[in-house]
Amino acid sequence: MKYDVLDYILCAFDMCLLIILMQRMYGKVVKNNYIFYGVSVLLVLGTTYVLQSSGNYTHTLTSTISSFFLLGFFPENRQKKKLFSTILFAISGFWNLGFNHCIILLPDLSFTMVKILYHLVFGVILVLALSIHKSKTPNIPNRLWGLLYAIPLASGVAYICLVIMMMGSAYSGIQRSILLLPILLAFLFINLMVFYLYDQFSALIVATTENALLEQQMEIQDSHYKELEAAHLRIRSIRHDMKNNLQAVSSLLKEGQTEELAEYLDSMNDHINISEKVISTQNKVLDSILNIKIMDMESNNIKVVCEITVPPELKLNFSQTVTLFGNLLDNAKEACLKLPEQKRTVTLKISYISGMLFISLQNPVHFRPAKEDGEFLSMKGDEILHGIGLKNVQNAVDEFNGKMDLRCDDENFHAKVILYNV
Amino acid sequence: MITIAICDDDKLTANYMEEYILSLPIKDIFYDIFMTGHDLMNYLENNNVRYNIYILDIEMPGINGIETASHIRRKDKNALIIFSTDHKEYVYQVFEVLPFRFIIKPLTKERLTTVLYEAFEHIQTMGQLFFFKKERNNFQIPFRDILYFEGNGRKVRLNTVTGEHEFYSRLRDITGKVDANLFLQIHISYLVNMEHIHSISESEVLLDNHIRLPISKKFRQDAKMQHLKYMEWRCGH
């Protein structure tokens, strides 16, 4: 009975560290906080009581297993919980086995000392895991999960094989322990490294995604410049045409062929109308991107309805303007091109009220785009890179503390954006 | 009754506007037509009148529409100013007077009707009254003048453009008494009028008169979404 209280304390010690580690891995417990703590206390009391009444002392492995009952309280996803539970199980298991060999090697320690040491070192291992697993990181792709699972599984299997081999050998108990202890510690270390690997993998994913975002932004800026150049060329050719046309008109006039002249002028009028629509907000970047995109859409027989009333001095810089409007209008164009010509109408409205910019873009769609975690996926399809254009738009929106709302019914896609302090 | 002042140096446009307004199925609209900004300003000064809605041509000889508008705005913060213009480029230097809408010429009946109906709705929404009791007296305040409500236990402090009132009530009871399309809960103890919001950042909401109120994490995402919806309505999209 003398050690009763100590057992409870040691089990509570394990549980506290395990909970801290789980919070780091899966995020803080948000809902049912009190129930969570209540269950934790009950688990400590229950585990210790059951172990004691069956004549055992508190195991770190049982602490780990009973901590699994708390998994449901943590917010983050199942896949991550499964992997890290496996790892924790493996680590506790290896430590248990390793410690048994330690006791064989150090037979003179008092029982209390042994128990304290046993839990204390386990605590150190958990703190190590905590210090390795630093950031709350996003998920990693499927193929890497398999790799991480292989570590606890392979080390478990290897250990079992080793023990079987040892059984048949002529080593004494102490000799076995001397051989097995370093191997067990090595396995423990390798499993601990999964925390590190996971962090590294997800850092890599973050970097890849960021690169892709930047690349897309560069691409859209680059294409803007190309379109600008093309627009210049078009204007030059119109000027050149004008010369020829004027010559034709004057010769028709001189010859007195008024009917042909009227017909000719009509046809020219149609031709000029195409490039008639000019957005002029006095905001050079906005004007140039909108004019180029609109001209491009109109040449694809997409009707563009515009209602734009904004002041010339907006805090949107070149990159933000191109990212926002380039991506949104490109998406609208892409959707329109899949539709018959008579349905192709894009409505763009931009308004400004004391520092706030409101953008609304509506275009028809031929089917509803897929949505995942509340985010629309573009149809281009790539595991990490999907919807990257819209993610860049979202980033630009975030730079203004703004909000973007994307909605889609069976016929129309509607993007609404508000930006503050523009 | 809704009063409209039309100011346009082009007689034809003014006539069309009159014709379109007369064709609206609403009875108590009262309107006056002025040919120059000078006329309108003189009339306002000499007779001490205000109109609900001003439709101003930007390009006018003498005092142009923008100058007229800033004169009106100095006197009347609530007036709805609608600019009509055929010069697209001019439009964009007028945001200081907080224009309500723009009508790009050539004028169409459809556009004018839409803009006017939006203006009527705006006036009606902002003109709704909030009633409360303070020391046995009854008070009423139009929504447009309310900046925000601050709940503090069993008391509520009402902050308006003209001053403060404190009375016994709970914030959650106020929520039911005001227009949910106009008032936004940003915090357990703050309910703000979206018409007066300038910006929403990570941690605060900035209102007119440089008032800063905290926005709590719990309400932030919802609040931003609601404000986006409000702006859609406010901009007439």
XYZ file of C-alpha atoms in Angstrom:
659
model
C 0.000 0.000 0.000
C 2.968 2.259 0.601
C 3.506 2.934 -3.079
C -0.088 3.492 -4.004
C 0.082 7.263 -4.160
C 3.350 7.192 -6.057
C 1.754 5.001 -8.736
C -1.035 7.477 -9.220
C 1.425 10.351 -9.445
C 3.589 8.541 -11.971
C 0.631 7.644 -14.149
C -0.592 11.253 -13.979
C 2.904 12.384 -14.952
C 2.828 10.169 -18.071
C -0.648 11.302 -18.955
C 0.185 15.004 -18.632
C 3.129 14.722 -20.987
C 1.152 12.593 -23.419
C -1.645 15.150 -23.479
C 0.809 17.995 -24.119
C 2.339 16.013 -26.962
C -1.069 15.193 -28.433
C -2.089 18.835 -28.292
C 1.033 19.705 -30.226
C 0.325 17.027 -32.817
C -3.425 17.309 -33.277
C -4.199 20.854 -32.113
C -5.851 22.115 -28.931
C -9.024 20.544 -27.593
C -11.720 23.061 -28.425
C -15.024 21.416 -27.643
C -16.012 19.726 -24.370
C -12.976 20.957 -22.503
C -14.264 19.966 -19.082
C -15.315 16.522 -20.188
C -11.849 16.063 -21.668
C -10.100 16.840 -18.402
C -12.604 14.762 -16.480
C -11.994 11.764 -18.716
C -8.225 12.236 -18.388
C -8.418 12.141 -14.593
C -10.703 9.109 -14.708
C -8.284 7.348 -17.044
C -5.359 7.945 -14.673
C -7.338 6.729 -11.658
C -8.879 3.816 -13.516
C -5.683 2.541 -15.115
C -3.692 2.716 -11.913
C -6.460 1.104 -9.882
C -6.898 -1.815 -12.259
C -3.150 -2.389 -12.441
C -2.744 -2.235 -8.694
C -5.599 -4.550 -7.936
C -4.117 -7.099 -10.318
C -0.864 -6.779 -8.386
C 0.995 -4.731 -10.985
C 2.677 -1.347 -10.929
C 1.996 1.429 -13.405
C 3.305 0.791 -16.902
C 4.184 3.554 -19.317
C 2.776 1.377 -22.084
C -0.622 1.228 -20.369
C -0.513 5.006 -19.907
C 0.054 5.360 -23.631
C -2.742 2.964 -24.488
C -5.189 4.640 -22.130
C -4.277 8.025 -23.605
C -5.658 6.730 -26.908
C -9.132 6.971 -25.384
C -8.681 10.738 -25.511
C -8.038 10.849 -29.274
C -11.666 11.641 -30.045
C -11.411 14.999 -28.290
C -8.682 16.349 -30.552
C -9.694 18.196 -33.685
C -7.219 17.050 -36.282
C -7.628 14.322 -38.809
C -7.771 10.593 -38.373
C -4.873 9.737 -40.615
C -2.469 11.738 -38.489
C -3.884 10.295 -35.271
C -3.480 6.740 -36.556
C 0.139 7.261 -37.555
C 1.208 8.979 -34.380
C -0.670 6.529 -32.167
C 1.233 3.727 -33.861
C 4.493 5.562 -33.299
C 3.707 6.301 -29.653
C 2.765 2.669 -29.148
C 6.029 1.545 -30.700
C 8.086 3.978 -28.663
C 6.430 2.979 -25.385
C 6.761 -0.675 -26.297
C 10.455 -0.426 -27.067
C 11.043 1.570 -23.929
C 9.254 -1.045 -21.817
C 11.321 -3.855 -23.251
C 14.486 -1.813 -23.037
C 13.863 -0.982 -19.408
C 13.338 -4.623 -18.519
C 16.830 -5.284 -19.791
C 18.122 -2.315 -17.790
C 16.758 -3.843 -14.608
C 18.436 -7.120 -15.379
C 21.687 -5.220 -15.804
C 21.193 -3.123 -12.642
C 19.751 -5.532 -10.069
C 20.716 -3.459 -7.009
C 18.294 -0.547 -7.443
C 15.435 -0.168 -4.971
C 11.921 -0.817 -6.284
C 10.815 2.812 -5.766
C 13.893 4.080 -7.527
C 13.239 1.719 -10.432
C 9.682 2.947 -10.830
C 10.635 6.607 -10.713
C 13.492 6.090 -13.150
C 11.241 4.126 -15.481
C 8.695 6.945 -15.762
C 11.243 9.726 -15.688
C 13.144 8.435 -18.714
C 9.868 7.861 -20.508
C 9.107 11.497 -19.751
C 12.441 12.516 -21.243
C 11.631 10.569 -24.406
C 8.283 12.352 -24.712
C 9.902 15.740 -24.152
C 12.360 14.866 -26.897
C 9.458 14.084 -29.213
C 7.884 17.400 -28.248
C 11.012 19.344 -29.037
C 11.400 17.643 -32.414
C 7.787 18.071 -33.492
C 7.742 21.841 -33.499
C 5.192 23.199 -35.872
C 1.559 22.454 -36.361
C 1.944 21.375 -39.916
C -0.333 20.563 -42.808
C -0.870 17.093 -44.136
C 1.494 15.179 -46.308
C 0.689 13.280 -49.504
C -0.498 9.677 -49.344
C 2.640 7.991 -50.631
C 4.650 9.401 -47.714
C 2.265 8.011 -45.094
C 3.243 4.500 -46.128
C 6.905 5.313 -45.703
C 6.340 6.607 -42.177
C 4.248 3.577 -41.170
C 7.009 1.293 -42.392
C 9.319 2.488 -39.602
C 7.393 1.199 -36.545
C 6.261 -1.918 -38.390
C 9.699 -2.873 -39.668
C 11.370 -2.228 -36.334
C 8.702 -4.293 -34.534
C 9.139 -7.219 -36.872
C 12.924 -6.971 -36.695
C 12.807 -7.071 -32.914
C 10.601 -10.143 -32.796
C 12.934 -11.941 -35.204
C 15.911 -11.000 -33.054
C 14.310 -12.360 -29.900
C 13.493 -15.634 -31.625
C 17.064 -15.867 -32.837
C 18.380 -15.187 -29.328
C 16.167 -17.892 -27.809
C 17.942 -20.541 -29.785
C 21.353 -19.155 -28.945
C 23.660 -20.046 -26.089
C 23.731 -16.553 -24.527
C 22.932 -16.102 -20.872
C 20.216 -13.718 -19.671
C 22.609 -10.895 -18.933
C 24.438 -11.338 -22.201
C 21.133 -11.184 -24.048
C 20.240 -8.012 -22.256
C 23.574 -6.421 -23.073
C 23.010 -7.242 -26.756
C 19.356 -6.353 -26.955
C 19.407 -3.084 -25.010
C 21.359 -1.026 -27.569
C 19.244 -2.500 -30.371
C 16.054 -1.554 -28.571
C 17.328 1.945 -27.907
C 18.282 2.268 -31.555
C 14.771 1.212 -32.605
C 13.316 3.664 -30.145
C 15.451 6.411 -31.608
C 14.448 5.559 -35.170
C 10.774 5.712 -34.220
C 11.294 8.996 -32.477
C 12.712 10.293 -35.743
C 9.289 9.889 -37.390
C 8.273 13.100 -35.626
C 11.188 14.836 -37.275
C 10.562 13.285 -40.697
C 6.918 14.264 -40.603
C 7.883 17.876 -39.905
C 10.422 17.830 -42.709
C 7.999 16.320 -45.200
C 5.318 18.834 -44.464
C 7.792 21.727 -44.615
C 8.684 20.449 -48.057
C 5.030 20.413 -49.066
C 4.571 23.963 -47.834
C 7.594 25.069 -49.834
C 6.339 23.319 -52.963
C 2.918 24.907 -52.664
C 4.403 28.334 -52.100
C 6.654 27.911 -55.105
C 3.729 26.882 -57.239
C 1.775 29.931 -56.081
C 4.652 32.235 -56.921
C 5.186 30.561 -60.248
C 1.550 30.952 -61.174
C 1.708 34.606 -60.211
C 4.772 35.122 -62.375
C 3.064 33.297 -65.206
C -0.004 35.470 -65.087
C 2.123 38.619 -64.991
C 4.154 37.346 -67.873
C 1.054 36.598 -69.904
C -0.196 40.080 -69.086
C 2.921 41.588 -70.644
C 2.556 39.390 -73.709
C -1.059 40.438 -74.087
C -0.049 44.050 -73.689
C 2.424 43.637 -76.509
C -0.181 41.952 -78.674
C -2.571 44.828 -77.984
C 0.050 47.304 -79.161
C 0.532 45.333 -82.338
C -3.211 45.262 -82.901
C -3.438 49.035 -82.528
C -0.571 49.458 -84.958
C -2.307 47.273 -87.513
C -5.565 49.196 -87.043
C -3.667 52.401 -87.741
C -2.140 50.837 -90.802
C -5.558 49.626 -91.942
C -6.978 53.057 -91.390
C -4.604 54.518 -93.921
C -5.670 51.966 -96.502
C -9.319 52.391 -95.637
C -9.179 56.161 -95.959
C -7.572 55.783 -99.342
C -10.316 53.418 -100.412
C -12.995 55.777 -99.090
C -11.577 58.788 -100.864
C -11.294 56.940 -104.157
C -14.888 55.718 -103.853
C -15.967 59.286 -103.104
C -14.066 60.699 -106.053
C -15.667 58.152 -108.335
C -19.082 59.130 -106.957
C -20.009 55.558 -105.980
C -22.085 56.611 -102.979
C -23.896 53.298 -102.506
C -20.684 51.297 -102.334
C -19.241 53.965 -100.111
C -22.118 53.659 -97.612
C -21.777 49.880 -97.603
C -18.054 50.129 -97.088
C -18.429 52.572 -94.213
C -20.971 50.297 -92.536
C -18.617 47.364 -92.676
C -15.810 49.463 -91.269
C -18.052 50.602 -88.466
C -18.661 47.018 -87.427
C -14.959 46.382 -87.480
C -14.134 49.353 -85.278
C -16.909 48.559 -82.791
C -15.013 45.506 -81.648
C -12.297 47.535 -80.053
C -14.628 50.306 -79.002
C -15.179 49.287 -75.412
C -12.537 50.902 -73.268
C -12.422 50.869 -69.514
C -11.015 54.108 -68.267
C -10.775 54.467 -64.525
C -7.522 56.445 -64.728
C -5.964 53.638 -62.728
C -3.353 52.549 -65.264
C -2.786 49.006 -64.091
C -6.462 48.263 -63.611
C -7.343 49.809 -66.974
C -4.701 47.875 -68.838
C -5.501 44.488 -67.315
C -9.258 44.942 -67.713
C -9.021 46.216 -71.286
C -6.752 43.415 -72.359
C -8.829 40.704 -70.724
C -12.095 42.144 -71.995
C -10.776 42.521 -75.541
C -9.506 38.976 -75.409
C -12.877 37.695 -74.205
C -14.779 39.662 -76.811
C -12.603 38.263 -79.547
C -13.754 34.846 -78.258
C -17.356 35.993 -78.655
C -17.883 36.413 -74.943
C -20.099 39.340 -74.070
C -18.704 41.361 -71.174
C -21.019 43.606 -69.187
C -19.096 46.085 -67.065
C -20.098 48.487 -64.361
C -16.964 49.940 -62.909
C -16.819 52.985 -60.684
C -13.563 53.262 -58.803
C -11.201 56.117 -57.985
C -7.864 56.288 -59.811
C -5.736 56.056 -56.680
C -6.181 52.565 -55.279
C -3.631 50.857 -53.051
C -3.716 47.765 -55.252
C -0.241 47.328 -56.696
C 0.563 45.814 -60.064
C 1.050 42.276 -58.838
C -2.125 42.318 -56.719
C -4.221 43.768 -59.530
C -2.988 41.256 -62.059
C -3.407 38.358 -59.636
C -6.925 39.340 -58.645
C -8.451 40.312 -61.955
C -6.248 38.192 -64.191
C -7.150 34.983 -62.384
C -10.829 35.745 -61.901
C -11.324 36.804 -65.512
C -9.279 33.880 -66.827
C -11.501 31.493 -64.884
C -14.589 33.200 -66.284
C -13.233 32.978 -69.807
C -12.311 29.327 -69.437
C -15.823 28.510 -68.230
C -17.416 30.477 -71.085
C -15.385 28.765 -73.788
C -17.052 25.457 -72.859
C -20.457 26.950 -73.629
C -22.289 27.782 -76.860
C -21.692 31.361 -77.988
C -25.152 32.716 -77.190
C -24.703 31.839 -73.517
C -21.338 33.502 -73.069
C -21.958 36.553 -70.906
C -19.677 37.726 -68.139
C -20.788 40.453 -65.740
C -18.119 42.398 -63.906
C -19.002 45.050 -61.364
C -16.543 46.972 -59.244
C -17.628 49.582 -56.719
C -15.863 51.698 -54.174
C -17.121 53.189 -50.898
C -14.739 54.984 -48.527
C -11.738 52.688 -48.684
C -13.662 49.523 -49.429
C -13.602 47.877 -52.833
C -16.353 45.487 -53.796
C -15.904 43.195 -56.781
C -18.548 40.956 -58.255
C -17.953 38.659 -61.201
C -20.551 36.368 -62.626
C -20.195 33.872 -65.449
C -22.169 30.909 -66.727
C -20.843 27.386 -66.218
C -21.699 24.175 -68.018
C -21.489 22.135 -64.849
C -20.851 22.796 -61.218
C -17.133 22.645 -60.364
C -16.053 20.229 -57.632
C -15.623 21.620 -54.148
C -13.367 20.276 -51.436
C -13.049 21.627 -47.891
C -15.038 24.627 -49.033
C -12.599 25.381 -51.821
C -13.365 25.130 -55.500
C -11.027 22.963 -57.475
C -10.143 23.937 -60.959
C -10.484 21.258 -63.601
C -6.796 21.115 -64.357
C -6.182 18.452 -61.733
C -2.927 18.045 -59.878
C -2.659 16.769 -56.361
C -0.931 19.691 -54.698
C -1.462 22.393 -57.254
C -5.210 22.341 -57.790
C -7.067 25.616 -57.700
C -3.784 27.451 -57.421
C -5.060 30.495 -59.306
C -7.907 30.934 -56.852
C -5.512 30.382 -53.961
C -3.441 33.268 -55.274
C -6.584 35.369 -55.467
C -7.331 34.385 -51.864
C -3.814 35.420 -50.842
C -4.260 38.813 -52.485
C -7.628 39.165 -50.728
C -5.988 38.268 -47.411
C -3.424 41.011 -47.909
C -6.312 43.469 -47.619
C -7.966 41.629 -44.723
C -10.731 41.029 -47.205
C -13.197 38.265 -47.816
C -13.944 36.216 -50.908
C -17.168 34.346 -51.456
C -17.413 31.846 -54.302
C -20.776 30.389 -55.127
C -22.010 28.190 -57.873
C -25.406 26.909 -58.887
C -26.140 24.795 -61.929
C -25.923 27.731 -64.284
C -23.755 30.459 -62.838
C -20.527 30.918 -60.998
C -20.471 34.017 -58.835
C -17.334 35.410 -57.219
C -17.675 38.239 -54.728
C -14.737 39.945 -53.122
C -14.434 42.725 -50.595
C -11.141 44.463 -49.860
C -10.557 46.890 -47.000
C -8.262 49.923 -46.873
C -7.719 49.883 -50.604
C -42.640 61.516 -48.981
C -39.468 61.378 -51.015
C -37.958 64.522 -52.476
C -35.678 64.575 -55.492
C -33.623 67.420 -56.936
C -32.545 67.059 -60.549
C -29.748 69.281 -61.726
C -28.848 69.066 -65.403
C -28.019 71.745 -67.927
C -29.335 69.555 -70.739
C -33.052 70.237 -70.976
C -33.757 67.076 -72.917
C -32.174 64.820 -70.289
C -34.013 66.664 -67.524
C -37.285 66.178 -69.403
C -36.659 62.474 -69.805
C -35.899 62.151 -66.092
C -39.110 63.952 -65.236
C -41.072 61.703 -67.562
C -39.527 58.543 -66.102
C -40.111 59.683 -62.524
C -43.729 60.516 -63.285
C -44.226 57.064 -64.753
C -43.201 55.378 -61.510
C -46.140 53.796 -59.669
C -45.316 55.692 -56.484
C -47.478 58.598 -55.393
C -45.653 60.812 -52.958
C -42.564 61.671 -54.909
C -41.868 65.353 -55.039
C -39.208 66.702 -57.389
C -37.631 69.950 -58.580
C -35.528 70.554 -61.645
C -32.602 72.965 -61.756
C -30.613 73.926 -64.811
C -27.357 74.909 -63.083
C -25.481 74.047 -59.914
C -25.726 77.689 -58.944
C -29.528 77.651 -59.103
C -29.720 74.553 -56.936
C -27.304 75.877 -54.309
C -29.078 79.241 -54.120
C -32.432 77.566 -53.744
C -31.130 75.347 -50.955
C -29.599 78.319 -49.129
C -32.489 80.755 -49.486
C -35.305 78.377 -48.666
C -33.414 76.205 -46.203
C -34.669 72.985 -47.786
C -33.144 69.548 -48.137
C -33.886 66.843 -50.657
C -33.547 63.113 -50.052
C -32.032 62.444 -53.446
C -29.938 64.614 -55.756
C -29.345 63.622 -59.362
C -26.472 65.778 -60.545
C -24.938 66.110 -63.947
C -21.181 66.202 -63.473
C -20.374 68.344 -66.489
C -22.205 71.670 -66.189
C -21.178 75.215 -67.050
C -20.305 77.353 -64.034
C -20.390 75.322 -60.856
C -20.072 71.718 -61.908
C -21.752 68.672 -60.399
C -18.819 67.741 -58.192
C -18.646 71.170 -56.556
C -22.403 71.215 -56.114
C -22.205 67.783 -54.520
C -19.534 68.767 -52.022
C -21.602 71.794 -51.057
C -24.613 69.552 -50.461
C -22.538 66.986 -48.564
C -21.198 69.606 -46.179
C -24.744 70.484 -45.171
C -26.334 67.070 -45.314
C -24.569 63.828 -44.483
C -27.552 61.672 -45.368
C -28.393 62.958 -48.829
C -28.146 60.363 -51.595
C -26.125 61.844 -54.418
C -26.429 60.259 -57.818
C -24.158 61.447 -60.590
C -25.144 61.344 -64.196
C -22.425 61.804 -66.752
C -21.403 61.112 -70.283
C -17.763 61.645 -69.477
C -16.585 58.363 -68.134
C -13.287 59.770 -67.051
C -14.760 62.466 -64.867
C -16.607 59.936 -62.801
C -13.608 58.815 -60.934
C -12.620 61.937 -59.045
C -15.759 62.253 -57.023
C -15.571 59.625 -54.338
C -15.024 62.054 -51.487
C -18.638 63.196 -51.607
C -19.706 59.558 -51.151
C -21.892 59.233 -54.242
C -24.656 56.667 -54.021
C -24.758 55.634 -57.689
C -23.652 56.645 -61.158
C -25.804 56.886 -64.229
C -23.777 56.805 -67.406
C -25.436 58.646 -70.290
C -27.192 58.047 -72.566
C -29.852 57.841 -69.900
C -32.158 54.838 -70.026
C -35.423 54.424 -68.229
C -34.292 51.084 -66.912
C -31.130 52.428 -65.303
C -32.846 55.443 -63.761
C -35.659 53.314 -62.374
C -33.221 50.782 -60.888
C -31.115 53.476 -59.275
C -34.154 55.289 -57.876
C -35.684 52.132 -56.444
C -32.364 51.320 -54.799
C -32.295 54.819 -53.362
C -35.865 54.488 -52.036
C -34.996 51.179 -50.414
C -31.900 52.698 -48.878
C -33.859 55.632 -47.446
C -36.529 53.323 -46.126
C -34.005 50.947 -44.489
C -31.981 53.701 -42.871
C -35.078 55.589 -41.778
C -36.492 52.746 -39.665
C -36.721 53.753 -36.039
C -35.253 52.229 -32.939
C -37.376 52.835 -29.838
C -36.149 52.707 -26.267
C -37.130 53.872 -22.797
C -34.865 55.879 -20.544
C -35.991 57.184 -17.162
C -39.639 56.748 -18.119
C -39.194 58.770 -21.314
C -39.634 57.245 -24.736
C -36.951 57.838 -27.323
C -36.734 57.023 -30.989
C -33.682 57.136 -33.208
C -33.466 56.364 -36.928
C -31.145 53.467 -37.796
C -28.982 55.720 -39.957
C -27.837 57.672 -36.892
C -26.885 54.633 -34.840
C -23.187 53.799 -34.797
C -23.237 50.833 -32.440
C -24.736 49.251 -29.345
C -22.545 48.231 -26.455
C -23.887 45.681 -24.003
C -22.761 45.811 -20.419
C -24.627 43.371 -18.212
C -28.156 44.670 -17.823
C -27.402 47.992 -19.449
C -26.961 48.921 -23.079
C -25.105 51.962 -24.299
C -26.327 53.322 -27.601
C -23.768 55.344 -29.543
C -25.151 57.610 -32.236
C -23.622 60.176 -34.553
C -24.871 62.855 -32.176
C -24.241 61.362 -28.749
C -24.718 58.522 -26.291
C -27.664 57.050 -24.449
C -27.630 54.441 -21.729
C -30.699 52.424 -20.834
C -31.707 49.147 -19.229
C -31.808 46.261 -21.700
C -29.734 43.320 -22.847
C -27.791 43.258 -26.096
C -29.447 40.017 -27.208
C -32.868 41.687 -26.867
C -31.665 44.567 -29.050
C -30.602 42.111 -31.762
C -34.227 41.165 -32.263
C -35.388 44.765 -32.496
C -33.060 45.998 -35.253
C -32.686 45.150 -38.944
C -30.457 42.062 -39.173
C -29.396 43.104 -42.680
C -27.963 46.304 -41.276
C -26.670 45.481 -37.794
C -23.784 43.144 -37.231
C -22.642 41.377 -34.100
C -18.849 41.571 -33.932
C -18.372 40.745 -30.285
C -20.370 39.410 -27.359
C -20.921 43.025 -26.291
C -20.943 44.941 -29.597
C -23.581 45.289 -32.274
C -22.563 47.704 -35.036
C -24.327 49.458 -37.880
C -22.704 48.237 -41.087
C -23.449 51.518 -42.830
C -20.794 53.118 -40.632
C -18.073 50.472 -41.054
C -14.856 51.574 -42.758
C -12.815 48.450 -42.428
C -12.591 45.117 -40.685
C -9.154 43.884 -39.751
C -7.917 40.847 -37.885
C -8.717 42.292 -34.474
C -10.863 45.375 -34.870
C -13.623 47.089 -36.748
C -13.092 50.707 -37.721
C -16.181 52.906 -37.770
C -16.878 56.548 -38.672
C -15.285 59.145 -36.366
C -12.254 56.848 -35.975
C -14.073 54.621 -33.514
C -12.310 51.277 -33.090
C -14.135 48.294 -31.670
C -12.707 44.849 -30.982
C -13.909 41.979 -33.139
C -13.766 38.606 -31.465
C -12.463 35.467 -33.100
C -15.790 33.741 -32.610
C -17.663 36.281 -34.732
C -14.965 37.301 -37.217
C -15.537 34.994 -40.174
C -19.327 35.255 -39.989
C -19.119 39.005 -39.576
C -16.948 39.367 -42.662
C -19.338 37.252 -44.701
C -22.317 39.303 -43.553
C -20.520 42.528 -44.305
C -19.697 41.223 -47.784
C -23.417 40.607 -48.318
C -24.232 44.052 -46.994
C -21.745 45.651 -49.387
C -23.282 43.757 -52.272
C -26.635 45.288 -51.415
C -25.120 48.692 -50.677
C -23.306 48.837 -54.017
C -26.383 47.681 -55.887
C -24.801 44.571 -57.375
